[in-house]
mmCIF file of C-alpha atoms in Angstrom:
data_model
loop_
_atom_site.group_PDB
_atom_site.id
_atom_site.type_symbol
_atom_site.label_atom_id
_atom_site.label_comp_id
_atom_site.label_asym_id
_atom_site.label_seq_id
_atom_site.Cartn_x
_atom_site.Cartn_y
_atom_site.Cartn_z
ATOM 1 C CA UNK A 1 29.815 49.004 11.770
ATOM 2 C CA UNK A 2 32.992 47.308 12.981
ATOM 3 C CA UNK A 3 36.031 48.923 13.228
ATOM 4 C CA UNK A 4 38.924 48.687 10.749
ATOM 5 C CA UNK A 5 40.324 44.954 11.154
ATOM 6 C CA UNK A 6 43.181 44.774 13.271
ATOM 7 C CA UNK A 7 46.058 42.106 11.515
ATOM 8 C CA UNK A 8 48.718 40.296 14.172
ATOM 9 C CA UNK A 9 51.539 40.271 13.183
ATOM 10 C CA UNK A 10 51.593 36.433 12.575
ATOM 11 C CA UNK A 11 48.661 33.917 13.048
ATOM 12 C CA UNK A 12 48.559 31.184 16.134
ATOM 13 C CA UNK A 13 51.215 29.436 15.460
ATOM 14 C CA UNK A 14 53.869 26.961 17.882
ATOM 15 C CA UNK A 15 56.220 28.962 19.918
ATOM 16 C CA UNK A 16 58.698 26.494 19.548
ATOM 17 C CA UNK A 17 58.703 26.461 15.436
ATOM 18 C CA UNK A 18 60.485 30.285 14.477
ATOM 19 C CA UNK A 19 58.367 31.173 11.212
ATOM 20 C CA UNK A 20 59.760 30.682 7.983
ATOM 21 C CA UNK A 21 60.574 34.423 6.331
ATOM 22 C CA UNK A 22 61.424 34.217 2.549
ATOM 23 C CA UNK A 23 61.630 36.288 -0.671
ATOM 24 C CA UNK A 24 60.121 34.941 -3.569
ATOM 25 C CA UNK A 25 61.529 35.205 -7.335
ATOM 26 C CA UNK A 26 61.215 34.067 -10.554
ATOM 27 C CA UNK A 27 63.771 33.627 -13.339
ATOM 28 C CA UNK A 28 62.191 32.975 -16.688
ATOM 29 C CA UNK A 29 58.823 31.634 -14.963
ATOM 30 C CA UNK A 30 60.771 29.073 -12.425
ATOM 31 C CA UNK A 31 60.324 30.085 -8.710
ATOM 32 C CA UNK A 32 63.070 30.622 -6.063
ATOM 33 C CA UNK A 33 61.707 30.680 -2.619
ATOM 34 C CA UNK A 34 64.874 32.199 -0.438
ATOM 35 C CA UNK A 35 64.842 31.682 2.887
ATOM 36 C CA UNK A 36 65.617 34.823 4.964
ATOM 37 C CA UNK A 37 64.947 33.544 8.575
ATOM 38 C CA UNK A 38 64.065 30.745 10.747
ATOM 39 C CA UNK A 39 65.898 27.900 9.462
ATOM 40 C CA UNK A 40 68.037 26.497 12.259
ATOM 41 C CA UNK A 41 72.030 26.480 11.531
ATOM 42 C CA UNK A 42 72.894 24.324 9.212
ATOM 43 C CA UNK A 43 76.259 22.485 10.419
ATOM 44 C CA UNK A 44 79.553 21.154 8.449
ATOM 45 C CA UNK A 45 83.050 22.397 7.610
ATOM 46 C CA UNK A 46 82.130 22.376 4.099
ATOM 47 C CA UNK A 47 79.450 23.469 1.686
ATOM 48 C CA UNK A 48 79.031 19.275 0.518
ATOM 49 C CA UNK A 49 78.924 18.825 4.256
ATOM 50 C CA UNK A 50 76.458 21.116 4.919
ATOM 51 C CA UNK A 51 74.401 19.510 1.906
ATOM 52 C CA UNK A 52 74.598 16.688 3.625
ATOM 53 C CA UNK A 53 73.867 17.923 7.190
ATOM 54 C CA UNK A 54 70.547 19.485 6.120
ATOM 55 C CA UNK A 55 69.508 16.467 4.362
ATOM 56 C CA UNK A 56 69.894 14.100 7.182
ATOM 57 C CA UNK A 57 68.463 16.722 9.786
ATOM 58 C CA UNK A 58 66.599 19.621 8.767
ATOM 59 C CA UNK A 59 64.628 17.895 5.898
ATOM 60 C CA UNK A 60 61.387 18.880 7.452
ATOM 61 C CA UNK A 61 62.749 22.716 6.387
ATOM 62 C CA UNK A 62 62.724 21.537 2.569
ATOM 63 C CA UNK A 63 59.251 19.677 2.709
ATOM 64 C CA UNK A 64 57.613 22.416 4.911
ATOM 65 C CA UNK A 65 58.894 25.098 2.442
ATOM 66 C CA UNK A 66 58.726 23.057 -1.391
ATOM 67 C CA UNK A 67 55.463 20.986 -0.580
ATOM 68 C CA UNK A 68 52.025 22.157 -0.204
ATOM 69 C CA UNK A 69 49.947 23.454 1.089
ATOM 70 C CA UNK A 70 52.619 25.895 1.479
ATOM 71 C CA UNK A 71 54.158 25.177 -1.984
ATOM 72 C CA UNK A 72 54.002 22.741 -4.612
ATOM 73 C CA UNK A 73 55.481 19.972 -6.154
ATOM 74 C CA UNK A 74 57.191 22.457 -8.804
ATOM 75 C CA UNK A 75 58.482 24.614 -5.847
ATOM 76 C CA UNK A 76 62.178 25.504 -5.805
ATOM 77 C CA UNK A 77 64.336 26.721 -2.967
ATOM 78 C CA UNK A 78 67.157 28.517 -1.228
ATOM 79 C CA UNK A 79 68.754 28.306 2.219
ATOM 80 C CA UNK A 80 71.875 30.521 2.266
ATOM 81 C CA UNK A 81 74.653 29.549 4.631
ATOM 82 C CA UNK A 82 77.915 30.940 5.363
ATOM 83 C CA UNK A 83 81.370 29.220 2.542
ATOM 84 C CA UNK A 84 84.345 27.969 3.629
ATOM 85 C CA UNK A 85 85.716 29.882 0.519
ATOM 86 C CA UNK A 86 87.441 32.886 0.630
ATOM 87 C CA UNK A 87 86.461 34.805 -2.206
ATOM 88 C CA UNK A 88 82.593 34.033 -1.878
ATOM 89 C CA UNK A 89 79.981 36.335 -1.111
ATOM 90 C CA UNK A 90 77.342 33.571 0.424
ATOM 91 C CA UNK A 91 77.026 29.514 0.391
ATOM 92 C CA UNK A 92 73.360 28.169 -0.885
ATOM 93 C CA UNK A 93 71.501 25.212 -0.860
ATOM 94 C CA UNK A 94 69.084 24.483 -2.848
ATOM 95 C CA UNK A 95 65.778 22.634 -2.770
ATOM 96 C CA UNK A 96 63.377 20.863 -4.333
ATOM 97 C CA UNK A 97 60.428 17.982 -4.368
ATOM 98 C CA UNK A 98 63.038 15.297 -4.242
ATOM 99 C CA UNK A 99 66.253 16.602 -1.934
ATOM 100 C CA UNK A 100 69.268 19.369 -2.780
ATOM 101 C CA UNK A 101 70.563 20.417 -5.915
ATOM 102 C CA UNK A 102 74.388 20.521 -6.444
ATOM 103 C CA UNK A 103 73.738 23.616 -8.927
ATOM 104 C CA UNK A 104 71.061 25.806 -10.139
ATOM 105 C CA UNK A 105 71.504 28.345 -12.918
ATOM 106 C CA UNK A 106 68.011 30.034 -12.689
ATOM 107 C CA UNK A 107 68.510 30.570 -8.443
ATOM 108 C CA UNK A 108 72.209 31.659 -9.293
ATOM 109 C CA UNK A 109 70.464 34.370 -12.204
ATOM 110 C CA UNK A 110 68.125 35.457 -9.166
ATOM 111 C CA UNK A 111 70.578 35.313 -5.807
ATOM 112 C CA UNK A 112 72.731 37.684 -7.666
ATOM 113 C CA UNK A 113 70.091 40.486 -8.015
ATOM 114 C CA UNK A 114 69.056 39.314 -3.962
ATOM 115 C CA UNK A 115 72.549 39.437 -2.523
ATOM 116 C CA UNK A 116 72.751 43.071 -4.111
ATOM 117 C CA UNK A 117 69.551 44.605 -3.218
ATOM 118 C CA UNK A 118 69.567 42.587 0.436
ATOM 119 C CA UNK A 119 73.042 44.530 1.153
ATOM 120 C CA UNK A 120 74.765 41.047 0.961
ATOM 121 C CA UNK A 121 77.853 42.351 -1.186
ATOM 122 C CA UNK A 122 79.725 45.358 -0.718
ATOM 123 C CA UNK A 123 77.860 48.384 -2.546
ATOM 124 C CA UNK A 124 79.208 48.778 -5.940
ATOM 125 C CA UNK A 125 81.407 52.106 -6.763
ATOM 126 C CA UNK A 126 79.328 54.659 -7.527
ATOM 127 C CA UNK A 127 78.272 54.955 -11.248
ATOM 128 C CA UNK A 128 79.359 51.096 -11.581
ATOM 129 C CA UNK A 129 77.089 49.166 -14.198
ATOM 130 C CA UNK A 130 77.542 46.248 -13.399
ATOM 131 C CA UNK A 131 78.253 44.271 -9.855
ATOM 132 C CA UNK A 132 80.338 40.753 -9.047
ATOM 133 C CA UNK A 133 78.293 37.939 -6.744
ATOM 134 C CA UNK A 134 80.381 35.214 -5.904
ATOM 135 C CA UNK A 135 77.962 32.507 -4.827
ATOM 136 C CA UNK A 136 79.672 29.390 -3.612
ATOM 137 C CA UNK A 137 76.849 26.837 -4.665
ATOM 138 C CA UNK A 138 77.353 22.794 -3.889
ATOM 139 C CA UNK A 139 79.192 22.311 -7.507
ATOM 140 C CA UNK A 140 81.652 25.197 -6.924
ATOM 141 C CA UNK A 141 82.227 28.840 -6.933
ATOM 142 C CA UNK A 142 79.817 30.708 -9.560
ATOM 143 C CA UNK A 143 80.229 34.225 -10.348
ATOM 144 C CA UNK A 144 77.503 36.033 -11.300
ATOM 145 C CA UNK A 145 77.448 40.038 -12.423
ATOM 146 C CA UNK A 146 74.864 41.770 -11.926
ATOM 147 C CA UNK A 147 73.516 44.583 -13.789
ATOM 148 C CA UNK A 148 72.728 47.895 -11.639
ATOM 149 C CA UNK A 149 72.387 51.674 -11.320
ATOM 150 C CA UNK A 150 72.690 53.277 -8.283
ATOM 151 C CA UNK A 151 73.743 50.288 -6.263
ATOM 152 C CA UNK A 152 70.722 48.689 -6.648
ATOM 153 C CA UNK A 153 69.808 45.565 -8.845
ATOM 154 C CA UNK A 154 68.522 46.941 -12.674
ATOM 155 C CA UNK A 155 68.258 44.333 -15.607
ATOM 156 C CA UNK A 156 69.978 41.006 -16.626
ATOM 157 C CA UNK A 157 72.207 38.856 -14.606
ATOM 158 C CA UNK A 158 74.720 36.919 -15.859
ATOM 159 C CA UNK A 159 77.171 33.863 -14.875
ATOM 160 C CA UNK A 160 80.170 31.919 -15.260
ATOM 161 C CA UNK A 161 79.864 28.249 -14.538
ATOM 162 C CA UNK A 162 81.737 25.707 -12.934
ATOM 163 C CA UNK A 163 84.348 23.810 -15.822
ATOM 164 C CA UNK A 164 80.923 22.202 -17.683
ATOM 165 C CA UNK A 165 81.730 18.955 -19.723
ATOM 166 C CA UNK A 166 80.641 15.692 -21.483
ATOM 167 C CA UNK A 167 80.439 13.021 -20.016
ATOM 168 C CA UNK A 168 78.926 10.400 -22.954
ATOM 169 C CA UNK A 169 77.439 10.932 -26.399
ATOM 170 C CA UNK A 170 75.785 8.455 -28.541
ATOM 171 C CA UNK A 171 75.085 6.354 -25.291
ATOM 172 C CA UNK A 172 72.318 3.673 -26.198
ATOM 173 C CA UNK A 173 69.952 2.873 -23.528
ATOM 174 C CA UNK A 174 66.861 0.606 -23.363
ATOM 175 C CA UNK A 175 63.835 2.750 -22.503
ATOM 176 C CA UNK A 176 60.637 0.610 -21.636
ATOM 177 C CA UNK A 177 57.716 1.644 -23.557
ATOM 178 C CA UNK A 178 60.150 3.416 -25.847
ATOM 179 C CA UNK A 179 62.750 1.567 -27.376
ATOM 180 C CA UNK A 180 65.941 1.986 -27.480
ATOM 181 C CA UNK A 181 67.025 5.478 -26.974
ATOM 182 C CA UNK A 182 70.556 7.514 -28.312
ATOM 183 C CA UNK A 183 71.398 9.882 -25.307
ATOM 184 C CA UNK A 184 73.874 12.229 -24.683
ATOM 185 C CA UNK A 185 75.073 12.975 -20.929
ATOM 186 C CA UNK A 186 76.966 16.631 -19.554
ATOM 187 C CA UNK A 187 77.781 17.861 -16.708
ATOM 188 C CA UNK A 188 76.960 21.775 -16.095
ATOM 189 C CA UNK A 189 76.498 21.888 -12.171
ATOM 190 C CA UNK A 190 74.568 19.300 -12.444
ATOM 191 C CA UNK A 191 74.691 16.087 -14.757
ATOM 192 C CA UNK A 192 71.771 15.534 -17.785
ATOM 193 C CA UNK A 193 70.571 13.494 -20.447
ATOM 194 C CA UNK A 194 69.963 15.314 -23.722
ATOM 195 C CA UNK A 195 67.535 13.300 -26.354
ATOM 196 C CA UNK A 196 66.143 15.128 -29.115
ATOM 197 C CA UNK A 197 62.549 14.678 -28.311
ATOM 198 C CA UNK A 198 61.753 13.586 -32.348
ATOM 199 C CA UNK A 199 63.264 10.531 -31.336
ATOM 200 C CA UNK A 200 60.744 9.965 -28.922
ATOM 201 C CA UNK A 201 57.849 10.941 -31.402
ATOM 202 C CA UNK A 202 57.184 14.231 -29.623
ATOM 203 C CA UNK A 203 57.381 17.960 -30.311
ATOM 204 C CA UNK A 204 59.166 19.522 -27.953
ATOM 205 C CA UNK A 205 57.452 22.469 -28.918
ATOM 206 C CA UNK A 206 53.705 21.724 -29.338
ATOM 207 C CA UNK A 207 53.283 18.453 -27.453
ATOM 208 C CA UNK A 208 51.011 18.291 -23.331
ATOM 209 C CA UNK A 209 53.547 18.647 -20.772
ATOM 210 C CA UNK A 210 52.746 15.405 -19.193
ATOM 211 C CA UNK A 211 53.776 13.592 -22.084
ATOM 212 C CA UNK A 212 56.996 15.627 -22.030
ATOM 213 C CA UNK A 213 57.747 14.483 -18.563
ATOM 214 C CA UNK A 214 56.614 10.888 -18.691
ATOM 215 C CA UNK A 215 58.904 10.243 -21.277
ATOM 216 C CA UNK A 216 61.842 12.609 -19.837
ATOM 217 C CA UNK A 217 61.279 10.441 -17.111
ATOM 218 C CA UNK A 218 61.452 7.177 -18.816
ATOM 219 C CA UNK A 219 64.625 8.640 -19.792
ATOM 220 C CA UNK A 220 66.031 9.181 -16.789
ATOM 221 C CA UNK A 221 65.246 6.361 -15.263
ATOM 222 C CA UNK A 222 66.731 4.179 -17.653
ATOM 223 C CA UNK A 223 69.813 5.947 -17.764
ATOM 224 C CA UNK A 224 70.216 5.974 -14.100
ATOM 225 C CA UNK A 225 69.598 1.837 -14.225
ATOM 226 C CA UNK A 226 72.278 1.830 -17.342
ATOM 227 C CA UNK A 227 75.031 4.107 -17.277
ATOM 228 C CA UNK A 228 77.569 4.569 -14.240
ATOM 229 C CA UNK A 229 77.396 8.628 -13.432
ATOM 230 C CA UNK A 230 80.791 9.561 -11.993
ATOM 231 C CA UNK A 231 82.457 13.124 -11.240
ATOM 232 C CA UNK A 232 86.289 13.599 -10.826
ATOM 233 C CA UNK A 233 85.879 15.921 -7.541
ATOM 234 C CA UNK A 234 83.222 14.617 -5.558
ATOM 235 C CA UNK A 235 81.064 11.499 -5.573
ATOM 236 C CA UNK A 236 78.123 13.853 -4.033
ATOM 237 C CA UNK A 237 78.230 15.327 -7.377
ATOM 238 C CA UNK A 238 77.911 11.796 -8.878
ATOM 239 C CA UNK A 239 74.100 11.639 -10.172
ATOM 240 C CA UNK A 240 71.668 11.605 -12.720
ATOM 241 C CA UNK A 241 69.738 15.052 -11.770
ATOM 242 C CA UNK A 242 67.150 14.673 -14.662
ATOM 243 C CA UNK A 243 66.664 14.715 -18.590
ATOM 244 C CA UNK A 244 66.297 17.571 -21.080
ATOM 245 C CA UNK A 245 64.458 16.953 -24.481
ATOM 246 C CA UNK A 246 65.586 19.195 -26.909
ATOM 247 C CA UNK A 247 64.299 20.170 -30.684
ATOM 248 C CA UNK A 248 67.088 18.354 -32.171
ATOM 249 C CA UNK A 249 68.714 21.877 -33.216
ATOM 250 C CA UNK A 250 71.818 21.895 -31.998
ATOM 251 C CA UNK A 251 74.021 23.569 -35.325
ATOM 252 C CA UNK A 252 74.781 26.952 -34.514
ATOM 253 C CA UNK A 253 71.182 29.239 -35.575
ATOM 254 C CA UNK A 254 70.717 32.937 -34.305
ATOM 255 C CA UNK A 255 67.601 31.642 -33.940
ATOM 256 C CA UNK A 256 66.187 29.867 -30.304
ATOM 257 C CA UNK A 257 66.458 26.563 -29.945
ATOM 258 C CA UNK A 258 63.619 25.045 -27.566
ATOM 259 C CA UNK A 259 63.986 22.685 -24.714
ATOM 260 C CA UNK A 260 61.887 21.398 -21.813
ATOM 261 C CA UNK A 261 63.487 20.131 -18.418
ATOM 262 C CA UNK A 262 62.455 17.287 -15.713
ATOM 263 C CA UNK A 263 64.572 16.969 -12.936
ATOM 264 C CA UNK A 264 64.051 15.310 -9.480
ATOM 265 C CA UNK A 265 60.952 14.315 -8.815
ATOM 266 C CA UNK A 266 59.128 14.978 -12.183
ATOM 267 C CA UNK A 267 59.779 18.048 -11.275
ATOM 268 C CA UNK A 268 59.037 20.544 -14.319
ATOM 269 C CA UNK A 269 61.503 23.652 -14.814
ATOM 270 C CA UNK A 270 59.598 27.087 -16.039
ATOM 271 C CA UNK A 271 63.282 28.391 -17.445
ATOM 272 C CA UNK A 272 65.159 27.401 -20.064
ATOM 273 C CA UNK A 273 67.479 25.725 -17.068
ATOM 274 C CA UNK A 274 70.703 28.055 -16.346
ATOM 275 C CA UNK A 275 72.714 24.254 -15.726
ATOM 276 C CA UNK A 276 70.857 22.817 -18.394
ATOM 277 C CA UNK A 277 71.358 25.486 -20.667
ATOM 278 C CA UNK A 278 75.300 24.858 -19.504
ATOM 279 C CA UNK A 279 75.311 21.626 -20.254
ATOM 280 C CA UNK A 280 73.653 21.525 -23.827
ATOM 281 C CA UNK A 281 76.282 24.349 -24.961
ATOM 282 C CA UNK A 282 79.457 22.113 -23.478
ATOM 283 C CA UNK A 283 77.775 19.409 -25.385
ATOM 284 C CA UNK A 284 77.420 21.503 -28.454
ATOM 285 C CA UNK A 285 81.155 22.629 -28.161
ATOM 286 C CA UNK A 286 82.104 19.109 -27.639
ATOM 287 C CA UNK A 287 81.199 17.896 -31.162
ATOM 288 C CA UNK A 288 82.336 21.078 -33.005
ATOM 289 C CA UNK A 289 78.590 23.188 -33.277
ATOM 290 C CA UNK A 290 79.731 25.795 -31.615
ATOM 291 C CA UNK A 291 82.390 28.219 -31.436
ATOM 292 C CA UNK A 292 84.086 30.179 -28.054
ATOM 293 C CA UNK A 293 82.052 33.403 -27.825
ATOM 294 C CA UNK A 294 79.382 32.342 -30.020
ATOM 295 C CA UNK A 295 76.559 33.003 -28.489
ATOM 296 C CA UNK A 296 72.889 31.223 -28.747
ATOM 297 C CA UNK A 297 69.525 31.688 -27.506
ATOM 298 C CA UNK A 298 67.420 28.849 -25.483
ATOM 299 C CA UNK A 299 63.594 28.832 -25.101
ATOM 300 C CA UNK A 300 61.489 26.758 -22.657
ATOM 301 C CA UNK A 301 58.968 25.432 -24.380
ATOM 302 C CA UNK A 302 56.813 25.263 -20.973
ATOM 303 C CA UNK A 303 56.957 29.718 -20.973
ATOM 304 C CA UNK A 304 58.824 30.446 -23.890
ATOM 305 C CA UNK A 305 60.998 32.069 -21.876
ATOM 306 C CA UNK A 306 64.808 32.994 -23.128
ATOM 307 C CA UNK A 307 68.611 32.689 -21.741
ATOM 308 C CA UNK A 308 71.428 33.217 -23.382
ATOM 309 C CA UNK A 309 74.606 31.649 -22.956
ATOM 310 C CA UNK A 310 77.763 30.823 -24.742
ATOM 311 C CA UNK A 311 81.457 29.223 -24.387
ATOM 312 C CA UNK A 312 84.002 31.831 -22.918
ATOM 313 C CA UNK A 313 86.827 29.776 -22.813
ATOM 314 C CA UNK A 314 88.493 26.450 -22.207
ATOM 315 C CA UNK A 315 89.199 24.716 -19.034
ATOM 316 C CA UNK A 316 89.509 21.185 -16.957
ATOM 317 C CA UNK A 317 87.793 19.142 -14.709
ATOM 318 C CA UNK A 318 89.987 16.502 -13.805
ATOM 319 C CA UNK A 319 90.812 14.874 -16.988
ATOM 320 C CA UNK A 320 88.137 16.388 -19.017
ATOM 321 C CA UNK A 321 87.903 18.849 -21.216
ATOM 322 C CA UNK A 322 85.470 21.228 -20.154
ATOM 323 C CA UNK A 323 84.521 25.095 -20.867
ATOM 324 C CA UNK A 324 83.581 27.841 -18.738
ATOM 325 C CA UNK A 325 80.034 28.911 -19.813
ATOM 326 C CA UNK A 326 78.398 32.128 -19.794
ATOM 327 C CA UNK A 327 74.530 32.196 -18.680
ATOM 328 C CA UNK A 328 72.207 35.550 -18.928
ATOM 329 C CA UNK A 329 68.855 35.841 -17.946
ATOM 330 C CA UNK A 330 66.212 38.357 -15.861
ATOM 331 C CA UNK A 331 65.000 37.633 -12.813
ATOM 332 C CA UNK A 332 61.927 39.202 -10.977
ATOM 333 C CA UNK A 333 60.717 39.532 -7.526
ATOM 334 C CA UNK A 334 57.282 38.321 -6.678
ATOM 335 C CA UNK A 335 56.997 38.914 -2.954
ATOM 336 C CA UNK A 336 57.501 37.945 0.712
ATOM 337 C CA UNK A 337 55.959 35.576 2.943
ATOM 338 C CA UNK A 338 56.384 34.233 6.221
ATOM 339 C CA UNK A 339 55.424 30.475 7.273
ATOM 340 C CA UNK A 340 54.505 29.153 10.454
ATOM 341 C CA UNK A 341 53.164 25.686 12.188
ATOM 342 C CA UNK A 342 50.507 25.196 14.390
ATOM 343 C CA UNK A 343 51.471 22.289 16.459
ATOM 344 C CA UNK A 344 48.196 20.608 16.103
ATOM 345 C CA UNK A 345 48.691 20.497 12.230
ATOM 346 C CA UNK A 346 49.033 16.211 11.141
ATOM 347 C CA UNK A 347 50.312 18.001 7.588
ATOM 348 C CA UNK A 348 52.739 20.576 9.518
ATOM 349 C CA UNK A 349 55.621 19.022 6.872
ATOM 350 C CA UNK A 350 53.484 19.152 3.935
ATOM 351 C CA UNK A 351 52.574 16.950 1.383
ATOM 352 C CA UNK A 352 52.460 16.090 -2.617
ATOM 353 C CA UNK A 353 50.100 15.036 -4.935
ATOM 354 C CA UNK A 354 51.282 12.797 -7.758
#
């Protein structure tokens, strides 16, 4: 009988490629892969410049890391970086099937349990119950607490956004296939379109996802081709980042109310969408449904998964009136991996499937 097999440490792989070494979470069913290793520096005086920086020269990090075979098209990321900011903790990027993300609630729920447990934040006082992550993300500084006991990670996370605010409500657009369409467009991070998805004949709740995201799409699409998306501090914060269809319930309930979110490339979100779930309660503040410190629950309707969040106070962003908004939510570890290329590979930067 052979002896016991005998694992090296990593595969055959190019000498010249360093392997990939991530974590992987979840938040509420959506996956954050965090990079840990092996991405080459990513250059700029600022976070925005950084954005940009990776997305002009280290692309092939996204694809190799988001697409299969090593991911898939639903893949999300994290590349951590070093902020110009003096009170943050750690810069991110984030990734997914299309490009970079200027915000991302459910990574932000996750990195804060990560930078505690991965020693990235100064240990918390002993018996503290709680710990502060600031995480400078491409919108702004976010500060997430984290809940702990004995200086390690232990329950929900929570955050306060960027100044969230509306942008548009009532906005008609002309959706092919469906008609025309009464949207409603807010900034949380990251800018949406809200339609109840009645309007579109569907049930958020009940109706196949690929409906869902064809017609979120249709959505999007149209908006993008109809309404001018514009952002008082940055123009690289200046874009349509996808479409959430909602149940239409919106009036303050104790009970959830349900949405689904596409974003990017059709890409589906598992979570009730920390940014999302932003967005929808500066929207619902906006026209009077909701109070400061009132706090509601969100489900996905793809996991039925839960965040809470609610209004903690006013604020500005430029000339709008925006809130702060506080996001809570559990994340969970799923493992560790590291990725390599063989330099013979004609898919070494992955691939999709539509």
């Amino acid at each position: 009988m052979a002896g016991p097999l005998t694992v090296p440490r990593l595969p055959p792989h190019d000498p010249g490629t360093p392997a990939l070494s991530v974590v992987d979470m979840h938040t509420g069913g959506e996956p954050l892969r965090i990079v840990l290793a092996g991405c080459p520096e990513v250059v700029g005086p600022t976070l925005l410049a950084k954005r940009r920086y990776m997305r002009q020269h280290l692309d092939h990090v996204r694809r190799r890391l988001m697409f299969e075979p090593r991911g898939h098209r639903d893949m999300y990321g994290a590349v951590l970086v070093p902020s110009e900011l003096p009170d943050a903790h750690l810069g991110v990027l984030f990734l997914n099937n299309e490009g970079y993300s200027s915000m991302c609630g459910h990574a932000v729920l996750a990195l804060g349990r990560f930078a505690l447990d991965f020693g990235l934040v100064p240990a918390p006082p002993a018996g503290a119950r709680e710990a502060l992550v600031n995480i400078h993300c491409p919108c702004g500084l976010v500060a997430a607490f984290v809940a702990c006991e004995g200086g390690r990670s232990r329950g929900p996370v929570r955050f306060h956004s960027v100044p969230a605010f509306v942008l548009a409500t009532d906005f008609l657009v002309d959706v092919p296939g469906l008609g025309k369409v009464v949207v409603d467009v807010a900034y949380g991070g990251a800018f949406y379109a809200f339609v109840s998805a009645e309007k579109l004949g569907l049930d958020v709740c009940s109706a196949k996802t690929r409906d869902l995201v064809a017609a979120a799409s249709a959505v999007t699409e149209a908006v993008k081709a109809q309404f001018k998306i514009n952002h008082p501090d940055s123009e690289d914060l200046a874009f349509l980042y996808g479409t959430i269809l909602t149940d239409g319930k919106d009036t303050y309930n104790e009970e959830p109310t349900t949405n689904i979110c596409v974003f990017a490339d059709e890409q589906v979100d598992r979570s009730p969408t920390g940014s999302g779930v932003t967005a929808r309660i500066a929207l619902q503040y906006h026209k009077g449904l909701l109070e400061l410190n009132q706090t509601r629950a969100f489900k996905s309707s793809a996991t039925g998964s839960v965040f809470t969040g609610k209004a903690v106070r006013e604020a500005k962003c430029g000339d709008f009136k925006a809130v702060i908004v506080e996001v809570s939510g559990r994340a969970h570890y799923t493992g560790t991996a590291s990725f390599i290329v063989e330099d013979d590979d004609p898919l070494r930067d992955g691939f999709l499937l539509k």
